[in-house]
PDB file of C-alpha atoms in Angstrom:
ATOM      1  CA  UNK A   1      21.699   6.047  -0.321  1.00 59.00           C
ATOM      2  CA  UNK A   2      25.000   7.433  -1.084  1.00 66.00           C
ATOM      3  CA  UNK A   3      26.470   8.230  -4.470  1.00 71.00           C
ATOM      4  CA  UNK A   4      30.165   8.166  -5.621  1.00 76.00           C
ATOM      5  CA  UNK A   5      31.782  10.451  -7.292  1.00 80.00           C
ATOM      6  CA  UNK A   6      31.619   8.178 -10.824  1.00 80.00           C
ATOM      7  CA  UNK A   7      27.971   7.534 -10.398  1.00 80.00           C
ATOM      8  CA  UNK A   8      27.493  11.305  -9.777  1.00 82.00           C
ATOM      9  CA  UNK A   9      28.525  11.901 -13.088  1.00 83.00           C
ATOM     10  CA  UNK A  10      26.814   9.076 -14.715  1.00 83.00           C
ATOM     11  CA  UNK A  11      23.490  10.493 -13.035  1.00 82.00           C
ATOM     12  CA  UNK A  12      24.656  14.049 -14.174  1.00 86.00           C
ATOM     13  CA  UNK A  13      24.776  12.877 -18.034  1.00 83.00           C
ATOM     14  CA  UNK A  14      21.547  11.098 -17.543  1.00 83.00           C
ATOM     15  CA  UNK A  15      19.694  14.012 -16.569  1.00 84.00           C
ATOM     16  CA  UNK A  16      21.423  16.277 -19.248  1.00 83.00           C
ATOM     17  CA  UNK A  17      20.130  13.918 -21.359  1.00 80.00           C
ATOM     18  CA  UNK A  18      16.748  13.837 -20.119  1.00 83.00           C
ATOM     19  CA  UNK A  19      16.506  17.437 -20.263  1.00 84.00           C
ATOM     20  CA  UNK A  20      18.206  17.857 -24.039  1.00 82.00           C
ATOM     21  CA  UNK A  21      17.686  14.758 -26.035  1.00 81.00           C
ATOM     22  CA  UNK A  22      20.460  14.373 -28.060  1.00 80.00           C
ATOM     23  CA  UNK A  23      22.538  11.565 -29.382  1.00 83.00           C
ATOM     24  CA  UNK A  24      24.220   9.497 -26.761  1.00 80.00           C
ATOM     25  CA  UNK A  25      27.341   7.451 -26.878  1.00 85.00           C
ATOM     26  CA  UNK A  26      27.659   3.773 -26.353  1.00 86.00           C
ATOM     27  CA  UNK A  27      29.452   4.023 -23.288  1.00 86.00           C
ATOM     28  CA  UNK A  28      26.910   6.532 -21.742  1.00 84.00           C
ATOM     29  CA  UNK A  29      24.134   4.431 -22.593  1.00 85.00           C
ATOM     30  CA  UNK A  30      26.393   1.543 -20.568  1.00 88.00           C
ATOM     31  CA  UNK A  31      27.216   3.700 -17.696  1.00 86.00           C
ATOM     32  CA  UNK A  32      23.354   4.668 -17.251  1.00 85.00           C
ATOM     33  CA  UNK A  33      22.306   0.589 -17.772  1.00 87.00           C
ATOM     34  CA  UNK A  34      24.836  -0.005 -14.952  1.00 88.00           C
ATOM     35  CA  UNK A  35      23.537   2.667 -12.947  1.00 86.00           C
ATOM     36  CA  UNK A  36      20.211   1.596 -13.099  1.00 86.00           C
ATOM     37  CA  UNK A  37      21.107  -1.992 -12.095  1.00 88.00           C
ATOM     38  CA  UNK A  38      23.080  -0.566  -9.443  1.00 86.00           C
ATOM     39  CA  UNK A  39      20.214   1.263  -7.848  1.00 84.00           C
ATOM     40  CA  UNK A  40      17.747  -1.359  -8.291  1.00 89.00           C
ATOM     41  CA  UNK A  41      20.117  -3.911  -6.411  1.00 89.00           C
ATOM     42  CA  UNK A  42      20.566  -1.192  -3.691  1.00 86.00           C
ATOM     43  CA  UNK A  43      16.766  -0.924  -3.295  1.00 88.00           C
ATOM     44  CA  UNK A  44      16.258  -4.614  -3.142  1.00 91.00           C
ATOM     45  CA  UNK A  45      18.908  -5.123  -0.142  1.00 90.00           C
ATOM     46  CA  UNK A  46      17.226  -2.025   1.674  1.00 86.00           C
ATOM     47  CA  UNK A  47      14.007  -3.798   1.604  1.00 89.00           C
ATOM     48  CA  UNK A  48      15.757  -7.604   2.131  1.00 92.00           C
ATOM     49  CA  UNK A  49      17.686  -4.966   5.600  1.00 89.00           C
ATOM     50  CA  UNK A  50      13.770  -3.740   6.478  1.00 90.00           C
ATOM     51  CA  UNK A  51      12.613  -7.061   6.197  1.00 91.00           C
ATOM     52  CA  UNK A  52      14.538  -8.806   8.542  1.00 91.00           C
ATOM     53  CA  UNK A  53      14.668  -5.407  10.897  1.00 92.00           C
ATOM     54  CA  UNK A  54      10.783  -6.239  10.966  1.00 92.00           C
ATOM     55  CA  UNK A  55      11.047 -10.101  11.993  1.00 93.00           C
ATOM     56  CA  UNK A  56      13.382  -9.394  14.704  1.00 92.00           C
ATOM     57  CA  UNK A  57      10.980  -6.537  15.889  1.00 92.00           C
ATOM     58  CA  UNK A  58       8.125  -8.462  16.247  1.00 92.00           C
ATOM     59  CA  UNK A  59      10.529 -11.495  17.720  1.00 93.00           C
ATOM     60  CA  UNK A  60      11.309  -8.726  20.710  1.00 92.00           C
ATOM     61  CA  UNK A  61       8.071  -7.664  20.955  1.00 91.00           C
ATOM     62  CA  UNK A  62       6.815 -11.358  21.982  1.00 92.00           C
ATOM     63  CA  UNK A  63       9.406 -11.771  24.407  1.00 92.00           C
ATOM     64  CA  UNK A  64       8.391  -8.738  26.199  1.00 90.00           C
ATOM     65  CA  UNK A  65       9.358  -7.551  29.354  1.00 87.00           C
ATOM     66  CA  UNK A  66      12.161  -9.420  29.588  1.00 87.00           C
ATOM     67  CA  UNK A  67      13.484  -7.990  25.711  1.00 89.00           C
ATOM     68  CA  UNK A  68      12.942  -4.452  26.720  1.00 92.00           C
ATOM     69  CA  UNK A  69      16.256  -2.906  25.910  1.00 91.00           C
ATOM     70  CA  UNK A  70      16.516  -4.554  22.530  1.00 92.00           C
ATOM     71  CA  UNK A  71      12.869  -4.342  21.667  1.00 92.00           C
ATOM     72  CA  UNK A  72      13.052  -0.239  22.374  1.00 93.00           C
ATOM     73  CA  UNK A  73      16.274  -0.052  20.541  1.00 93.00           C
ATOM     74  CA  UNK A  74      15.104  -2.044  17.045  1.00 93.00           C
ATOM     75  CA  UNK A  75      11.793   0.386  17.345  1.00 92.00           C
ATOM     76  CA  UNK A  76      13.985   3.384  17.042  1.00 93.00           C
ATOM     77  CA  UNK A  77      15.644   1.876  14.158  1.00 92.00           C
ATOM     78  CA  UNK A  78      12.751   0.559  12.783  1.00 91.00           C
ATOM     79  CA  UNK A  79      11.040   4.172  13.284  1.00 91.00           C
ATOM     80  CA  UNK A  80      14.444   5.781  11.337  1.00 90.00           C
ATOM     81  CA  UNK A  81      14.328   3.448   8.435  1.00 87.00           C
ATOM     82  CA  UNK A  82      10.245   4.554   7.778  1.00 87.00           C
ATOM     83  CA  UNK A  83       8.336   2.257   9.417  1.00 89.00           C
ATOM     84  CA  UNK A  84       4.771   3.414  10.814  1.00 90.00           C
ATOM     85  CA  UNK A  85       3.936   2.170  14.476  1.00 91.00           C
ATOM     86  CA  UNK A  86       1.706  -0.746  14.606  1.00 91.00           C
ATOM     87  CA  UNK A  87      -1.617  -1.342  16.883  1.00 92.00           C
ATOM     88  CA  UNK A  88       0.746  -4.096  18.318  1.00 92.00           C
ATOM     89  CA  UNK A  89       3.850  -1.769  18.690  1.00 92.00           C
ATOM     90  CA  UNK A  90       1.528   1.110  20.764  1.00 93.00           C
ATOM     91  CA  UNK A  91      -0.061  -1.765  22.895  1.00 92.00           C
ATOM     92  CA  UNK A  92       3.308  -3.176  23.931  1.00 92.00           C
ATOM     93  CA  UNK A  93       4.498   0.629  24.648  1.00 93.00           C
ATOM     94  CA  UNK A  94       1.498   1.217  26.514  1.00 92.00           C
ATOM     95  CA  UNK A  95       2.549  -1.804  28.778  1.00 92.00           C
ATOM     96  CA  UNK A  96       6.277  -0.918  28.976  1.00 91.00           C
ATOM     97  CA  UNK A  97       4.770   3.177  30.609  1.00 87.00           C
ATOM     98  CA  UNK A  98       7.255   2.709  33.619  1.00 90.00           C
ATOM     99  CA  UNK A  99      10.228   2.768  31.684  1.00 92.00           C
ATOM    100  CA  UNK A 100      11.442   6.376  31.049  1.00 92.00           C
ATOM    101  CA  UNK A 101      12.314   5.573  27.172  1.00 91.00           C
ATOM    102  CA  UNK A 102       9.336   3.316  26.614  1.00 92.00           C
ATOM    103  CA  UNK A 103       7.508   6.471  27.525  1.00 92.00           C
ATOM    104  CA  UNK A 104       8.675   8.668  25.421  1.00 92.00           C
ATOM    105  CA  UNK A 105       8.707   6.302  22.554  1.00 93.00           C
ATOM    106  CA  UNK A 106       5.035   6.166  23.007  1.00 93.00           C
ATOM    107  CA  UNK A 107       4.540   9.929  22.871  1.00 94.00           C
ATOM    108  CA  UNK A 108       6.578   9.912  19.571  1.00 93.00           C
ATOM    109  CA  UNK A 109       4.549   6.963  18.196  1.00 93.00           C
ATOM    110  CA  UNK A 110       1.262   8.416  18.881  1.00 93.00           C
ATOM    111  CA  UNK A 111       2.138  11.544  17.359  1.00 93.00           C
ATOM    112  CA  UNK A 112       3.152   9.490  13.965  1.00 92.00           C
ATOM    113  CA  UNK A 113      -0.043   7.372  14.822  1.00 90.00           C
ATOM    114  CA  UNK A 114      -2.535  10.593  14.615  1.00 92.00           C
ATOM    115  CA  UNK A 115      -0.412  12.207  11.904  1.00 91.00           C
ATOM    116  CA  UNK A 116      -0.809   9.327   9.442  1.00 89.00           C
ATOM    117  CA  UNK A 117      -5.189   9.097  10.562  1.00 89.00           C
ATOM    118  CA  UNK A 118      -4.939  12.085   9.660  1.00 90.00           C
ATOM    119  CA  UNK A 119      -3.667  11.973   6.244  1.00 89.00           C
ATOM    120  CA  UNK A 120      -5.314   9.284   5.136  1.00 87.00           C
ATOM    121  CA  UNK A 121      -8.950  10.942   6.476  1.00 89.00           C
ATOM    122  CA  UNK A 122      -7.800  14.280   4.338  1.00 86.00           C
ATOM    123  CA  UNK A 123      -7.115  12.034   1.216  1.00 83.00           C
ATOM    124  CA  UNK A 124     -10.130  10.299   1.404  1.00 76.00           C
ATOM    125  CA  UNK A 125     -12.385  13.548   1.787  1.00 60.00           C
ATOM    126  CA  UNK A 126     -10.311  14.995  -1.197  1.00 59.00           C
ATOM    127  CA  UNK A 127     -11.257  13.519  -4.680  1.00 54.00           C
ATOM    128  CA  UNK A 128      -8.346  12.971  -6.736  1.00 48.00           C
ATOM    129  CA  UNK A 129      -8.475  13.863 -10.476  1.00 52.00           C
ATOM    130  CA  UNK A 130      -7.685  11.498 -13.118  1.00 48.00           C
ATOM    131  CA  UNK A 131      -4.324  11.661 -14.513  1.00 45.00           C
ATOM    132  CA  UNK A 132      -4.541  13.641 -17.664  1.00 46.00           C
ATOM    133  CA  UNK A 133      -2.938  11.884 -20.542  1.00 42.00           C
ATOM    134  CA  UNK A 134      -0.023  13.355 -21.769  1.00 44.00           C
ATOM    135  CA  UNK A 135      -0.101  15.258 -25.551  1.00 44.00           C
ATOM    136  CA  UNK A 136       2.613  12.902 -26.958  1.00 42.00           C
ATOM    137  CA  UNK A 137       0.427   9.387 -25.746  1.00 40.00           C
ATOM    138  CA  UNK A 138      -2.751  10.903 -27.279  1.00 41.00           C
ATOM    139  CA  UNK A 139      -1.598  10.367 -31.007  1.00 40.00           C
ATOM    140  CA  UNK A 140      -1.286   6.513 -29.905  1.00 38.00           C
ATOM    141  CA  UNK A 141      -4.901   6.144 -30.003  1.00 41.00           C
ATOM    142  CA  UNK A 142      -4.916   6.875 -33.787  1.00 39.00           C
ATOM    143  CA  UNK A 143      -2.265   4.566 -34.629  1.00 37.00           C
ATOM    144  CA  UNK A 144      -3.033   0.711 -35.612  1.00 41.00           C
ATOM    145  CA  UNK A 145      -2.779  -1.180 -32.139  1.00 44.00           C
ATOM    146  CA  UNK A 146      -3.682   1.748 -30.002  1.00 42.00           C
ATOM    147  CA  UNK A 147      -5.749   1.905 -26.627  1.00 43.00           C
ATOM    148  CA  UNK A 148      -8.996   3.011 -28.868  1.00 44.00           C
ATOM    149  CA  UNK A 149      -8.512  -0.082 -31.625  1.00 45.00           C
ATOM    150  CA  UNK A 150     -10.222  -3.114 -30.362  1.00 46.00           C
ATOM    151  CA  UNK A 151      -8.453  -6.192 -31.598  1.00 49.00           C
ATOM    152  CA  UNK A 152     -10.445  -8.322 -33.535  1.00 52.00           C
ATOM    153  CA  UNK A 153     -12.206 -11.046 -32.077  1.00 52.00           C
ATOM    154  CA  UNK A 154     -11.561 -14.046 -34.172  1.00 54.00           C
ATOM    155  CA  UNK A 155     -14.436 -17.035 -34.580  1.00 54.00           C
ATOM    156  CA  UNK A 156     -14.214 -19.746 -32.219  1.00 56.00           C
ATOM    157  CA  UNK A 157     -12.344 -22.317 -33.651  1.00 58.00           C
ATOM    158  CA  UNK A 158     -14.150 -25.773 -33.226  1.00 61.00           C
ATOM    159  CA  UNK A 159     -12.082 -28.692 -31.627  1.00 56.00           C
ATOM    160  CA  UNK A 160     -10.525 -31.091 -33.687  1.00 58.00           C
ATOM    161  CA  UNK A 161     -12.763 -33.622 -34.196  1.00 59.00           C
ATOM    162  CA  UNK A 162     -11.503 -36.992 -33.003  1.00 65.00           C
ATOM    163  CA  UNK A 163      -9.907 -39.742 -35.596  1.00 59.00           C
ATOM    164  CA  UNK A 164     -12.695 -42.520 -35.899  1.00 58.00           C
ATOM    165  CA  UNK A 165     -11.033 -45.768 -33.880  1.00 60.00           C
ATOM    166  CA  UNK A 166      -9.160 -47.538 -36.615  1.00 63.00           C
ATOM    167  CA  UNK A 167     -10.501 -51.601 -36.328  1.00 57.00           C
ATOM    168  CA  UNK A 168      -7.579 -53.643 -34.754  1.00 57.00           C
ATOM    169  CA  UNK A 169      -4.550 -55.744 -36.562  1.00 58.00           C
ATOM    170  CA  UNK A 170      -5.946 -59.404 -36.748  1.00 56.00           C
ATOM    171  CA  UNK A 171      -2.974 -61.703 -35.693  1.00 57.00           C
ATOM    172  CA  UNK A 172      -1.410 -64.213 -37.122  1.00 57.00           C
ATOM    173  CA  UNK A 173      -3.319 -67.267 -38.610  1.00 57.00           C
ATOM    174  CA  UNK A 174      -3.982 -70.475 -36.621  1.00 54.00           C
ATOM    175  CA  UNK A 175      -1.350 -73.362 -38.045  1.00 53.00           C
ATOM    176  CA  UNK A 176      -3.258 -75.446 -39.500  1.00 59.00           C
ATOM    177  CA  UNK A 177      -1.726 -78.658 -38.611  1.00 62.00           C
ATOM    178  CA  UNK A 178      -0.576 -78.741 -34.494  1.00 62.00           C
ATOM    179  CA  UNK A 179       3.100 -78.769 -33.671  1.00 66.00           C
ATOM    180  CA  UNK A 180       4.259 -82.202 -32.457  1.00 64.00           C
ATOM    181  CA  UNK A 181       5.732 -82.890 -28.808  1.00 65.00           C
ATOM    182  CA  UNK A 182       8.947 -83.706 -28.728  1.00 62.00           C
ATOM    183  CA  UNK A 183       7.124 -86.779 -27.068  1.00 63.00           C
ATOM    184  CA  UNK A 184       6.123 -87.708 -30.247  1.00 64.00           C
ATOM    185  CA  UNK A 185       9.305 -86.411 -32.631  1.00 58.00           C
ATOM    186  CA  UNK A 186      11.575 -88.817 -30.173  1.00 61.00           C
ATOM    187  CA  UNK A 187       9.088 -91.793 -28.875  1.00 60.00           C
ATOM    188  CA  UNK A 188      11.420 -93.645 -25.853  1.00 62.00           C
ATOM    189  CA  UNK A 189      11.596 -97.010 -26.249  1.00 62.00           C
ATOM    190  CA  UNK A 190      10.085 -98.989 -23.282  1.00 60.00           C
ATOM    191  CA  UNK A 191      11.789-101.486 -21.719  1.00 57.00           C
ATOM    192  CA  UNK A 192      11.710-105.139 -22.207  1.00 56.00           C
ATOM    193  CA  UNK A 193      10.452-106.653 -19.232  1.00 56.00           C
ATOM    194  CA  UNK A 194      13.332-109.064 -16.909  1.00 55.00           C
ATOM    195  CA  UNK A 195      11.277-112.059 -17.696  1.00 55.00           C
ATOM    196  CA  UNK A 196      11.405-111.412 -21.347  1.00 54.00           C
ATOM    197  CA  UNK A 197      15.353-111.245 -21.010  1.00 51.00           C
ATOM    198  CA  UNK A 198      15.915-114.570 -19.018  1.00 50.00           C
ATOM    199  CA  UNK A 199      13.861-115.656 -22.157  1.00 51.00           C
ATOM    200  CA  UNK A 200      15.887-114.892 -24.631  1.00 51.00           C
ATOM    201  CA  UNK A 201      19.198-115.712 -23.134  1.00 50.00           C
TER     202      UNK A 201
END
């Protein structure tokens, strides 16, 4: 990562800061906010840029031998940007002997292979001591709401008891007297039979 010659000086205030506290300006205290945020979006890209490096490594490395070239090449890379050679990656290297740079990528990846057995055998053998606490953290302990205080454990509170069922609304009363048809609001009149006609003309 690469600074400019503005974020230099940002990061040169910061530090003179850090080193003699002292009151700091509002646009220092700005510059060092945007700073921050600048570095933690760099960091984020450089792992979204290893990410992807990583996919199209192991895409190569399934295609192999006919990805040889390209799988070699993004292994470099890969081993430049920090990455730590792989069962996988010293298999397929193994395979790919015959080809002069497959070779000597193998010899390099073995070597970072045993280095990093290594390491991790000599930090298991050594015991690591706790980190001591520094003198200005102690005093929190004595404070109210420090590491030491326990917070008080407050009594279970019981549920809330449920509300007894209330009886239901009765509805509205029977009528007493039935509603008439309209049968019986409008009787038809039935008609007078022919005969009963010839009659009375």
């Amino acid at each position: 990562m690469a600074f400019g010659a503005e974020e230099l000086r940002v990061l040169r205030r910061a530090l003179a800061l850090a080193l003699h506290p002292g009151p700091a300006s509002a646009d220092d205290i700005k510059d060092c906010h945007r700073l921050a945020e600048s570095f933690d979006e760099a960091l984020r890209e450089g792992a979204r840029l290893r990410a992807f490096l990583m996919a199209d490594l192991v895409r190569y490395r399934a295609a192999l031998p006919g990805t040889v070239a390209g799988y070699l090449a993004l292994l470099e890379e890969a081993l430049a940007a920090g990455h730590r050679p792989t069962p996988d990656d010293l298999a397929a290297l193994r395979a790919l002997r015959g080809n002069p740079g497959a070779a000597a990528l193998l010899e390099r990846c073995q070597d970072l292979a045993e280095r990093d057995v290594r390491a991790r055998l000599a930090q298991g053998a050594r015991k690591v001591p706790a980190p001591a606490v520094p003198a200005c953290r102690t005093r929190l302990t004595a404070l109210p709401g420090g590491v030491a205080e326990e917070p008080e454990k407050k009594p279970k509170e019981r549920p809330a008891e449920r509300p007894a069922p209330q009886p239901a609304t009765p509805g509205p009363a029977a009528p007493k007297r039935p509603i008439p048809t309209p049968g019986e609001v409008f009787p038809r009149r039935r008609p007078t039979p022919p005969s009963q006609q010839l009659a009375a003309g």
